[in-house]
Amino acid sequence: MKRIIKQTNNLISFIDVKRCRWKQIFSKNILFPIIWVTRRCNLRCRMCQQWQTSSEILHEELTTKEWYSFIDAAYKLKAAVIIITGGEPLLRSDIFDIIRYIRIYGISVHLCTNGTLINEDIIKGLRFSGVNSISVSIDSYLSDIHNQMRGVECYDKVMEGIKLMKKSLPGIKIGINTLITKRNFRNIYKMVAFAEELKVDQIKFSPIHTNLKHKNNNQDCFKELIFKDEDLFELSYEVKKLIKAISLSRLLSNSLEFLNGLSFLYNSDYQRVPCFAGYISCSVDSLGWVSPCEDIEGNENLRDKSLENILKSKAFNELRKKVHQCTSKCWDTTHTEINIRCSTQGFIRQFCQILKESFFYLR
């Protein structure tokens, strides 16, 4: 009964979000906040340079109490799921306290990790925290490709970490996040069987971006990972094989609309879907800057205002206007999947998948 009531309230909030976007006004329902709790990372990923963040900036990251204040506000704004990412969130000594505080409010928590730090102590912390679901970044079933993309020899640690979680955390849903790049897109469909062998519950695919969190990075460091025009025909062929593999799998994965859009992201046929960033979701970086999404810089900070006051401010509404005017090519598993489902047709077409995902994220 509690689950039915919660899902009904989420549906009501979802309808209000659609109304607010149509009117371009402040929504009191931020269902899916994404928080980047740290820029610290123990890997050296080619496409990400957060690991190069200076110690001075790292010392300025939000404290535990400041994240608690954010969570207090997220509860009032009817958050359904808080997505925690980084950097590597497990490098924060207080990460389990933050997760547990979120769960006290009954808000679900999805944790994104590179999986290299999972050991018995981390397992105890995860179990005690009450985290609902965890996704681990794996870019290939081949160790050399994964290690090359992640910048260090870490494949074996990740495999050990996933197996340990599956054995020790049976009540927690486990997924895999795979970044599709020019280095690993051939035979990417084999990742589905690979995920099934690991007995995880979900596998999600996302194409490499030169905007979003990587827009300020030196692209010379990862230009060999970026698709060129001559790669698009082969990419389309590989995506078709991936769609077939997913259709035959028990695993929860991307929507068909999302997968069909993968090969169009890099050419002139790309069609941007109406974006709900700043209405149904928001992004908060480790220093407290709040923005609609990772592609738009925040102009107000949690250290100066509460989350609710930021979201209903004129300054943040100007950022929402940028969302409506945005022409960036985005096709990420967080915002884009939400945007597809926020359309009436998308919601109807994907209703069964939405129900399945509620069991993954809203356990």
mmCIF file of C-alpha atoms in Angstrom:
data_model
loop_
_atom_site.group_PDB
_atom_site.id
_atom_site.type_symbol
_atom_site.label_atom_id
_atom_site.label_comp_id
_atom_site.label_asym_id
_atom_site.label_seq_id
_atom_site.Cartn_x
_atom_site.Cartn_y
_atom_site.Cartn_z
ATOM 1 C CA MET A 1 0.000 0.000 0.000
ATOM 2 C CA LYS A 2 2.826 2.438 0.871
ATOM 3 C CA ARG A 3 4.442 1.722 -2.491
ATOM 4 C CA ILE A 4 1.184 2.438 -4.343
ATOM 5 C CA ILE A 5 0.742 5.716 -2.457
ATOM 6 C CA LYS A 6 4.332 6.733 -3.201
ATOM 7 C CA GLN A 7 4.010 5.932 -6.908
ATOM 8 C CA THR A 8 0.713 7.834 -7.074
ATOM 9 C CA ASN A 9 2.340 10.888 -5.487
ATOM 10 C CA ASN A 10 5.230 10.625 -7.974
ATOM 11 C CA LEU A 11 2.735 10.548 -10.848
ATOM 12 C CA ILE A 12 0.979 13.650 -9.526
ATOM 13 C CA SER A 13 4.350 15.403 -9.217
ATOM 14 C CA PHE A 14 5.247 14.317 -12.755
ATOM 15 C CA ILE A 15 2.036 15.849 -14.125
ATOM 16 C CA ASP A 16 2.796 19.092 -12.285
ATOM 17 C CA VAL A 17 6.313 19.133 -13.777
ATOM 18 C CA LYS A 18 4.836 18.928 -17.291
ATOM 19 C CA ARG A 19 2.498 21.817 -16.472
ATOM 20 C CA CYS A 20 5.341 23.956 -15.131
ATOM 21 C CA ARG A 21 7.548 23.365 -18.150
ATOM 22 C CA TRP A 22 4.697 24.268 -20.489
ATOM 23 C CA LYS A 23 4.229 27.525 -18.559
ATOM 24 C CA GLN A 24 8.003 27.925 -17.988
ATOM 25 C CA ILE A 25 7.532 28.489 -14.270
ATOM 26 C CA PHE A 26 9.078 27.111 -11.078
ATOM 27 C CA SER A 27 8.123 23.553 -10.260
ATOM 28 C CA LYS A 28 7.898 22.529 -6.604
ATOM 29 C CA ASN A 29 8.727 18.954 -7.601
ATOM 30 C CA ILE A 30 12.349 18.116 -8.393
ATOM 31 C CA LEU A 31 11.984 14.358 -8.705
ATOM 32 C CA PHE A 32 15.498 13.399 -9.799
ATOM 33 C CA PRO A 33 18.292 15.594 -8.387
ATOM 34 C CA ILE A 34 21.796 14.586 -9.467
ATOM 35 C CA ILE A 35 24.558 15.367 -6.977
ATOM 36 C CA TRP A 36 28.265 15.311 -7.755
ATOM 37 C CA VAL A 37 29.527 14.818 -4.224
ATOM 38 C CA THR A 38 33.247 14.982 -5.051
ATOM 39 C CA ARG A 39 35.766 15.571 -7.798
ATOM 40 C CA ARG A 40 38.194 13.147 -6.222
ATOM 41 C CA CYS A 41 38.884 10.033 -8.267
ATOM 42 C CA ASN A 42 41.324 7.145 -8.108
ATOM 43 C CA LEU A 43 41.208 6.509 -11.886
ATOM 44 C CA ARG A 44 42.665 8.459 -14.812
ATOM 45 C CA CYS A 45 39.883 8.215 -17.390
ATOM 46 C CA ARG A 46 40.813 9.554 -20.818
ATOM 47 C CA MET A 47 37.613 11.553 -21.294
ATOM 48 C CA CYS A 48 37.425 12.930 -17.759
ATOM 49 C CA GLN A 49 39.939 15.173 -16.041
ATOM 50 C CA GLN A 50 38.313 15.533 -12.630
ATOM 51 C CA TRP A 51 41.211 13.546 -11.171
ATOM 52 C CA GLN A 52 43.406 16.565 -11.980
ATOM 53 C CA THR A 53 41.372 18.830 -9.677
ATOM 54 C CA SER A 54 43.640 20.806 -7.353
ATOM 55 C CA SER A 55 43.727 20.059 -3.633
ATOM 56 C CA GLU A 56 42.604 23.649 -2.933
ATOM 57 C CA ILE A 57 39.331 23.066 -4.781
ATOM 58 C CA LEU A 58 38.847 19.655 -3.179
ATOM 59 C CA HIS A 59 39.053 21.257 0.261
ATOM 60 C CA GLU A 60 36.171 23.561 -0.731
ATOM 61 C CA GLU A 61 33.709 20.736 -1.374
ATOM 62 C CA LEU A 62 30.417 20.741 0.535
ATOM 63 C CA THR A 63 30.613 19.349 4.060
ATOM 64 C CA THR A 64 28.421 16.588 5.438
ATOM 65 C CA LYS A 65 26.116 19.092 7.152
ATOM 66 C CA GLU A 66 25.810 21.133 3.952
ATOM 67 C CA TRP A 67 24.728 18.015 2.061
ATOM 68 C CA TYR A 68 22.259 17.303 4.875
ATOM 69 C CA SER A 69 20.718 20.745 4.320
ATOM 70 C CA PHE A 70 20.404 19.985 0.616
ATOM 71 C CA ILE A 71 18.670 16.677 1.429
ATOM 72 C CA ASP A 72 16.234 18.458 3.777
ATOM 73 C CA ALA A 73 15.259 20.714 0.892
ATOM 74 C CA ALA A 74 15.109 17.846 -1.641
ATOM 75 C CA TYR A 75 12.588 16.086 0.591
ATOM 76 C CA LYS A 76 10.370 19.182 0.647
ATOM 77 C CA LEU A 77 10.628 19.278 -3.150
ATOM 78 C CA LYS A 78 9.338 15.674 -3.282
ATOM 79 C CA ALA A 79 12.514 14.071 -4.639
ATOM 80 C CA ALA A 80 11.865 10.453 -5.648
ATOM 81 C CA VAL A 81 15.441 9.377 -6.411
ATOM 82 C CA ILE A 82 18.712 11.162 -5.661
ATOM 83 C CA ILE A 83 21.490 10.092 -8.005
ATOM 84 C CA ILE A 84 24.945 10.267 -6.413
ATOM 85 C CA THR A 85 27.987 10.502 -8.650
ATOM 86 C CA GLY A 86 31.416 12.120 -8.825
ATOM 87 C CA GLY A 87 34.428 11.753 -9.143
ATOM 88 C CA GLU A 88 34.347 8.579 -7.148
ATOM 89 C CA PRO A 89 31.731 8.956 -4.379
ATOM 90 C CA LEU A 90 33.207 6.134 -2.293
ATOM 91 C CA LEU A 91 36.305 8.288 -1.702
ATOM 92 C CA ARG A 92 34.217 10.473 0.617
ATOM 93 C CA SER A 93 34.578 9.209 4.182
ATOM 94 C CA ASP A 94 31.024 10.385 4.928
ATOM 95 C CA ILE A 95 29.320 8.908 1.866
ATOM 96 C CA PHE A 96 27.407 6.293 3.859
ATOM 97 C CA ASP A 97 26.206 8.986 6.291
ATOM 98 C CA ILE A 98 24.925 11.022 3.333
ATOM 99 C CA ILE A 99 23.133 8.013 1.824
ATOM 100 C CA ARG A 100 21.641 7.031 5.163
ATOM 101 C CA TYR A 101 20.354 10.568 5.732
ATOM 102 C CA ILE A 102 18.616 10.484 2.352
ATOM 103 C CA ARG A 103 17.048 7.121 3.152
ATOM 104 C CA ILE A 104 15.710 8.404 6.483
ATOM 105 C CA TYR A 105 13.378 10.568 4.412
ATOM 106 C CA GLY A 106 12.297 7.586 2.319
ATOM 107 C CA ILE A 107 13.983 8.958 -0.804
ATOM 108 C CA SER A 108 15.611 6.315 -2.994
ATOM 109 C CA VAL A 109 19.359 6.496 -3.694
ATOM 110 C CA HIS A 110 21.180 5.435 -6.838
ATOM 111 C CA LEU A 111 24.969 5.359 -6.473
ATOM 112 C CA CYS A 112 27.328 5.566 -9.462
ATOM 113 C CA THR A 113 30.812 4.158 -8.848
ATOM 114 C CA ASN A 114 33.817 2.913 -10.803
ATOM 115 C CA GLY A 115 33.699 -0.252 -8.690
ATOM 116 C CA THR A 116 37.395 -0.398 -7.841
ATOM 117 C CA LEU A 117 37.061 0.282 -4.110
ATOM 118 C CA ILE A 118 34.529 -2.418 -3.255
ATOM 119 C CA ASN A 119 35.760 -4.546 -0.356
ATOM 120 C CA GLU A 120 34.264 -6.045 2.793
ATOM 121 C CA ASP A 121 34.304 -2.705 4.656
ATOM 122 C CA ILE A 122 32.588 -0.917 1.760
ATOM 123 C CA ILE A 123 30.035 -3.725 1.566
ATOM 124 C CA LYS A 124 29.177 -3.220 5.254
ATOM 125 C CA GLY A 125 28.811 0.511 4.684
ATOM 126 C CA LEU A 126 26.561 0.027 1.658
ATOM 127 C CA ARG A 127 24.368 -2.458 3.510
ATOM 128 C CA PHE A 128 24.034 -0.185 6.552
ATOM 129 C CA SER A 129 23.360 2.918 4.455
ATOM 130 C CA GLY A 130 20.248 1.481 2.806
ATOM 131 C CA VAL A 131 21.274 2.380 -0.775
ATOM 132 C CA ASN A 132 18.668 1.144 -3.274
ATOM 133 C CA SER A 133 20.691 0.612 -6.441
ATOM 134 C CA ILE A 134 24.277 0.841 -7.662
ATOM 135 C CA SER A 135 25.723 1.209 -11.139
ATOM 136 C CA VAL A 136 29.327 0.338 -11.970
ATOM 137 C CA SER A 137 31.236 1.736 -14.945
ATOM 138 C CA ILE A 138 32.522 -0.992 -17.272
ATOM 139 C CA ASP A 139 33.477 0.003 -20.790
ATOM 140 C CA SER A 140 34.302 -3.399 -22.252
ATOM 141 C CA TYR A 141 34.199 -7.116 -21.610
ATOM 142 C CA LEU A 142 37.847 -7.017 -22.718
ATOM 143 C CA SER A 143 40.175 -6.007 -19.902
ATOM 144 C CA ASP A 144 42.709 -4.179 -22.083
ATOM 145 C CA ILE A 145 40.083 -1.866 -23.601
ATOM 146 C CA HIS A 146 38.484 -1.078 -20.236
ATOM 147 C CA ASN A 147 41.869 -0.409 -18.629
ATOM 148 C CA GLN A 148 42.961 1.791 -21.516
ATOM 149 C CA MET A 149 39.831 3.928 -21.303
ATOM 150 C CA ARG A 150 40.017 4.178 -17.505
ATOM 151 C CA GLY A 151 43.719 5.021 -17.478
ATOM 152 C CA VAL A 152 44.806 2.404 -14.922
ATOM 153 C CA GLU A 153 44.839 -1.378 -14.553
ATOM 154 C CA CYS A 154 41.506 -1.794 -12.761
ATOM 155 C CA TYR A 155 39.425 -4.361 -14.665
ATOM 156 C CA ASP A 156 40.106 -7.247 -12.263
ATOM 157 C CA LYS A 157 39.235 -5.108 -9.224
ATOM 158 C CA VAL A 158 35.949 -4.095 -10.809
ATOM 159 C CA MET A 159 35.038 -7.706 -11.552
ATOM 160 C CA GLU A 160 35.847 -8.724 -7.980
ATOM 161 C CA GLY A 161 33.792 -5.811 -6.665
ATOM 162 C CA ILE A 162 30.686 -6.710 -8.666
ATOM 163 C CA LYS A 163 30.872 -10.375 -7.668
ATOM 164 C CA LEU A 164 31.275 -9.396 -4.024
ATOM 165 C CA MET A 165 28.237 -7.095 -4.187
ATOM 166 C CA LYS A 166 26.101 -9.748 -5.861
ATOM 167 C CA LYS A 167 27.075 -12.229 -3.162
ATOM 168 C CA SER A 168 26.840 -9.951 -0.140
ATOM 169 C CA LEU A 169 24.102 -7.445 -1.094
ATOM 170 C CA PRO A 170 21.255 -9.543 -2.524
ATOM 171 C CA GLY A 171 18.652 -6.870 -1.780
ATOM 172 C CA ILE A 172 20.422 -4.136 -3.734
ATOM 173 C CA LYS A 173 19.943 -3.791 -7.489
ATOM 174 C CA ILE A 174 23.223 -3.735 -9.440
ATOM 175 C CA GLY A 175 23.722 -2.281 -12.911
ATOM 176 C CA ILE A 176 26.488 -1.574 -15.400
ATOM 177 C CA ASN A 177 27.092 1.731 -17.191
ATOM 178 C CA THR A 178 28.956 1.483 -20.498
ATOM 179 C CA LEU A 179 30.303 4.492 -22.369
ATOM 180 C CA ILE A 180 30.235 3.952 -26.133
ATOM 181 C CA THR A 181 33.287 5.388 -27.881
ATOM 182 C CA LYS A 182 35.251 4.827 -31.070
ATOM 183 C CA ARG A 183 37.565 2.563 -29.058
ATOM 184 C CA ASN A 184 34.944 0.071 -27.868
ATOM 185 C CA PHE A 185 31.859 0.311 -30.120
ATOM 186 C CA ARG A 186 32.667 -2.706 -32.275
ATOM 187 C CA ASN A 187 30.843 -5.762 -30.904
ATOM 188 C CA ILE A 188 29.350 -3.611 -28.156
ATOM 189 C CA TYR A 189 26.365 -5.984 -28.199
ATOM 190 C CA LYS A 190 28.517 -8.577 -26.441
ATOM 191 C CA MET A 191 28.319 -6.445 -23.308
ATOM 192 C CA VAL A 192 24.738 -7.696 -22.852
ATOM 193 C CA ALA A 193 25.778 -11.359 -22.537
ATOM 194 C CA PHE A 194 28.717 -10.239 -20.400
ATOM 195 C CA ALA A 195 26.335 -8.458 -18.000
ATOM 196 C CA GLU A 196 24.087 -11.511 -17.864
ATOM 197 C CA GLU A 197 27.051 -13.681 -16.908
ATOM 198 C CA LEU A 198 27.771 -11.296 -14.038
ATOM 199 C CA LYS A 199 24.123 -11.705 -12.969
ATOM 200 C CA VAL A 200 23.549 -7.955 -12.695
ATOM 201 C CA ASP A 201 20.065 -6.482 -13.076
ATOM 202 C CA GLN A 202 20.638 -3.705 -15.581
ATOM 203 C CA ILE A 203 22.990 -2.446 -18.283
ATOM 204 C CA LYS A 204 22.829 1.090 -19.660
ATOM 205 C CA PHE A 205 24.699 2.518 -22.642
ATOM 206 C CA SER A 206 25.612 6.150 -23.191
ATOM 207 C CA PRO A 207 27.569 7.750 -26.065
ATOM 208 C CA ILE A 208 30.691 9.805 -25.458
ATOM 209 C CA HIS A 209 30.065 13.551 -25.278
ATOM 210 C CA THR A 210 32.238 16.569 -25.838
ATOM 211 C CA ASN A 211 29.808 18.723 -23.874
ATOM 212 C CA LEU A 212 28.161 17.995 -20.512
ATOM 213 C CA LYS A 213 30.785 17.305 -17.815
ATOM 214 C CA HIS A 214 33.570 17.080 -20.395
ATOM 215 C CA LYS A 215 32.919 20.386 -22.155
ATOM 216 C CA ASN A 216 35.834 22.178 -20.463
ATOM 217 C CA ASN A 217 38.273 19.290 -20.831
ATOM 218 C CA ASN A 218 41.201 19.211 -23.221
ATOM 219 C CA GLN A 219 39.749 17.168 -26.069
ATOM 220 C CA ASP A 220 43.190 16.338 -27.392
ATOM 221 C CA CYS A 221 43.427 13.883 -24.490
ATOM 222 C CA PHE A 222 40.519 11.796 -25.772
ATOM 223 C CA LYS A 223 40.025 12.778 -29.421
ATOM 224 C CA GLU A 224 40.716 9.204 -30.543
ATOM 225 C CA LEU A 225 37.566 8.161 -28.653
ATOM 226 C CA ILE A 226 35.286 10.562 -30.556
ATOM 227 C CA PHE A 227 33.363 9.349 -33.590
ATOM 228 C CA LYS A 228 33.977 10.837 -37.031
ATOM 229 C CA ASP A 229 31.659 10.947 -40.030
ATOM 230 C CA GLU A 230 33.248 7.873 -41.577
ATOM 231 C CA ASP A 231 32.406 5.834 -38.442
ATOM 232 C CA LEU A 232 28.668 6.501 -38.442
ATOM 233 C CA PHE A 233 27.580 3.758 -40.835
ATOM 234 C CA GLU A 234 29.408 1.113 -38.830
ATOM 235 C CA LEU A 235 28.142 2.617 -35.568
ATOM 236 C CA SER A 236 24.570 2.327 -36.831
ATOM 237 C CA TYR A 237 25.177 -1.336 -37.706
ATOM 238 C CA GLU A 238 26.598 -2.055 -34.235
ATOM 239 C CA VAL A 239 23.662 -0.307 -32.561
ATOM 240 C CA LYS A 240 21.218 -2.517 -34.460
ATOM 241 C CA LYS A 241 23.015 -5.606 -33.149
ATOM 242 C CA LEU A 242 22.912 -4.101 -29.660
ATOM 243 C CA ILE A 243 19.153 -3.504 -29.883
ATOM 244 C CA LYS A 244 18.596 -7.117 -30.903
ATOM 245 C CA ALA A 245 20.748 -8.424 -28.040
ATOM 246 C CA ILE A 246 18.834 -6.315 -25.514
ATOM 247 C CA SER A 247 15.475 -7.456 -26.908
ATOM 248 C CA LEU A 248 16.481 -11.069 -26.197
ATOM 249 C CA SER A 249 17.829 -10.321 -22.729
ATOM 250 C CA ARG A 250 16.215 -10.404 -19.285
ATOM 251 C CA LEU A 251 18.212 -7.268 -18.367
ATOM 252 C CA LEU A 252 16.715 -3.849 -17.854
ATOM 253 C CA SER A 253 18.337 -1.458 -20.312
ATOM 254 C CA ASN A 254 17.843 1.698 -22.357
ATOM 255 C CA SER A 255 14.581 2.439 -24.107
ATOM 256 C CA LEU A 256 14.258 1.603 -27.792
ATOM 257 C CA GLU A 257 13.891 5.314 -28.599
ATOM 258 C CA PHE A 258 17.152 6.068 -26.838
ATOM 259 C CA LEU A 259 19.056 3.265 -28.554
ATOM 260 C CA ASN A 260 17.737 4.232 -31.987
ATOM 261 C CA GLY A 261 18.979 7.766 -31.374
ATOM 262 C CA LEU A 262 22.564 6.743 -30.568
ATOM 263 C CA SER A 263 23.810 6.671 -34.157
ATOM 264 C CA PHE A 264 22.063 9.946 -35.038
ATOM 265 C CA LEU A 265 23.740 11.963 -32.288
ATOM 266 C CA TYR A 266 26.792 12.642 -34.423
ATOM 267 C CA ASN A 267 25.171 13.610 -37.730
ATOM 268 C CA SER A 268 22.776 16.183 -39.158
ATOM 269 C CA ASP A 269 19.716 13.966 -38.600
ATOM 270 C CA TYR A 270 19.951 14.541 -34.849
ATOM 271 C CA GLN A 271 16.670 15.821 -33.437
ATOM 272 C CA ARG A 272 16.690 17.277 -29.970
ATOM 273 C CA VAL A 273 13.840 16.163 -27.719
ATOM 274 C CA PRO A 274 12.124 18.729 -25.443
ATOM 275 C CA CYS A 275 14.290 19.031 -22.351
ATOM 276 C CA PHE A 276 12.926 18.967 -18.781
ATOM 277 C CA ALA A 277 16.213 19.805 -17.043
ATOM 278 C CA GLY A 278 15.552 22.398 -14.354
ATOM 279 C CA TYR A 279 11.975 21.183 -13.968
ATOM 280 C CA ILE A 280 12.019 17.476 -13.181
ATOM 281 C CA SER A 281 15.733 17.359 -12.341
ATOM 282 C CA CYS A 282 18.648 19.539 -11.362
ATOM 283 C CA SER A 283 22.394 19.136 -11.002
ATOM 284 C CA VAL A 284 24.442 20.103 -7.938
ATOM 285 C CA ASP A 285 28.223 20.009 -8.134
ATOM 286 C CA SER A 286 30.600 19.243 -5.282
ATOM 287 C CA LEU A 287 31.090 22.943 -4.512
ATOM 288 C CA GLY A 288 27.361 23.624 -4.194
ATOM 289 C CA TRP A 289 26.598 25.258 -7.548
ATOM 290 C CA VAL A 290 23.080 24.406 -8.721
ATOM 291 C CA SER A 291 22.185 24.214 -12.415
ATOM 292 C CA PRO A 292 19.496 22.592 -14.580
ATOM 293 C CA CYS A 293 22.048 20.140 -16.011
ATOM 294 C CA GLU A 294 25.783 19.555 -16.385
ATOM 295 C CA ASP A 295 25.906 21.500 -19.670
ATOM 296 C CA ILE A 296 24.828 24.815 -18.119
ATOM 297 C CA GLU A 297 26.885 26.559 -15.451
ATOM 298 C CA GLY A 298 25.085 27.266 -12.192
ATOM 299 C CA ASN A 299 24.886 30.882 -11.039
ATOM 300 C CA GLU A 300 23.750 30.384 -7.416
ATOM 301 C CA ASN A 301 25.223 28.348 -4.589
ATOM 302 C CA LEU A 302 23.777 26.262 -1.756
ATOM 303 C CA ARG A 303 26.064 28.092 0.660
ATOM 304 C CA ASP A 304 24.183 31.295 -0.069
ATOM 305 C CA LYS A 305 20.608 30.084 -0.540
ATOM 306 C CA SER A 306 18.498 27.017 0.117
ATOM 307 C CA LEU A 307 17.763 24.718 -2.801
ATOM 308 C CA GLU A 308 14.119 25.787 -2.892
ATOM 309 C CA ASN A 309 15.013 29.494 -2.963
ATOM 310 C CA ILE A 310 17.533 28.887 -5.735
ATOM 311 C CA LEU A 311 15.072 26.949 -7.892
ATOM 312 C CA LYS A 312 12.356 29.600 -7.611
ATOM 313 C CA SER A 313 14.747 32.530 -8.111
ATOM 314 C CA LYS A 314 14.818 34.774 -11.181
ATOM 315 C CA ALA A 315 18.433 33.808 -11.764
ATOM 316 C CA PHE A 316 17.588 30.116 -12.007
ATOM 317 C CA ASN A 317 14.615 30.852 -14.233
ATOM 318 C CA GLU A 318 17.058 32.478 -16.641
ATOM 319 C CA LEU A 319 18.886 29.148 -16.723
ATOM 320 C CA ARG A 320 15.602 27.406 -17.535
ATOM 321 C CA LYS A 321 15.274 29.765 -20.502
ATOM 322 C CA LYS A 322 18.696 28.553 -21.643
ATOM 323 C CA VAL A 323 17.362 25.005 -21.466
ATOM 324 C CA HIS A 324 14.557 25.946 -23.871
ATOM 325 C CA GLN A 325 17.034 27.677 -26.178
ATOM 326 C CA CYS A 326 19.750 25.017 -25.918
ATOM 327 C CA THR A 327 20.982 23.419 -29.146
ATOM 328 C CA SER A 328 23.665 21.150 -27.634
ATOM 329 C CA LYS A 329 23.667 17.544 -28.782
ATOM 330 C CA CYS A 330 22.891 15.586 -25.650
ATOM 331 C CA TRP A 331 21.990 11.927 -25.513
ATOM 332 C CA ASP A 332 22.801 10.743 -22.001
ATOM 333 C CA THR A 333 21.028 8.052 -20.015
ATOM 334 C CA THR A 334 19.920 10.434 -17.268
ATOM 335 C CA HIS A 335 18.377 13.501 -18.871
ATOM 336 C CA THR A 336 17.545 12.120 -22.316
ATOM 337 C CA GLU A 337 15.686 9.057 -21.056
ATOM 338 C CA ILE A 338 13.713 11.296 -18.692
ATOM 339 C CA ASN A 339 12.970 13.736 -21.512
ATOM 340 C CA ILE A 340 11.725 10.976 -23.824
ATOM 341 C CA ARG A 341 9.362 9.733 -21.123
ATOM 342 C CA CYS A 342 8.120 13.198 -20.254
ATOM 343 C CA SER A 343 6.401 13.432 -23.620
ATOM 344 C CA THR A 344 2.877 12.031 -23.589
ATOM 345 C CA GLN A 345 3.629 9.555 -26.372
ATOM 346 C CA GLY A 346 6.898 8.520 -24.758
ATOM 347 C CA PHE A 347 5.198 7.968 -21.409
ATOM 348 C CA ILE A 348 2.549 5.735 -22.993
ATOM 349 C CA ARG A 349 5.015 3.779 -25.150
ATOM 350 C CA GLN A 350 7.403 3.191 -22.263
ATOM 351 C CA PHE A 351 4.886 2.660 -19.486
ATOM 352 C CA CYS A 352 5.876 -1.001 -19.008
ATOM 353 C CA GLN A 353 9.570 -0.081 -18.878
ATOM 354 C CA ILE A 354 8.856 2.713 -16.413
ATOM 355 C CA LEU A 355 7.186 0.180 -14.131
ATOM 356 C CA LYS A 356 10.196 -2.155 -14.410
ATOM 357 C CA GLU A 357 12.590 0.681 -13.617
ATOM 358 C CA SER A 358 10.545 1.628 -10.564
ATOM 359 C CA PHE A 359 11.487 -1.766 -9.116
ATOM 360 C CA PHE A 360 15.153 -1.013 -9.853
ATOM 361 C CA TYR A 361 15.388 2.548 -8.533
ATOM 362 C CA LEU A 362 12.453 2.762 -6.102
ATOM 363 C CA ARG A 363 12.789 -0.506 -4.179
#
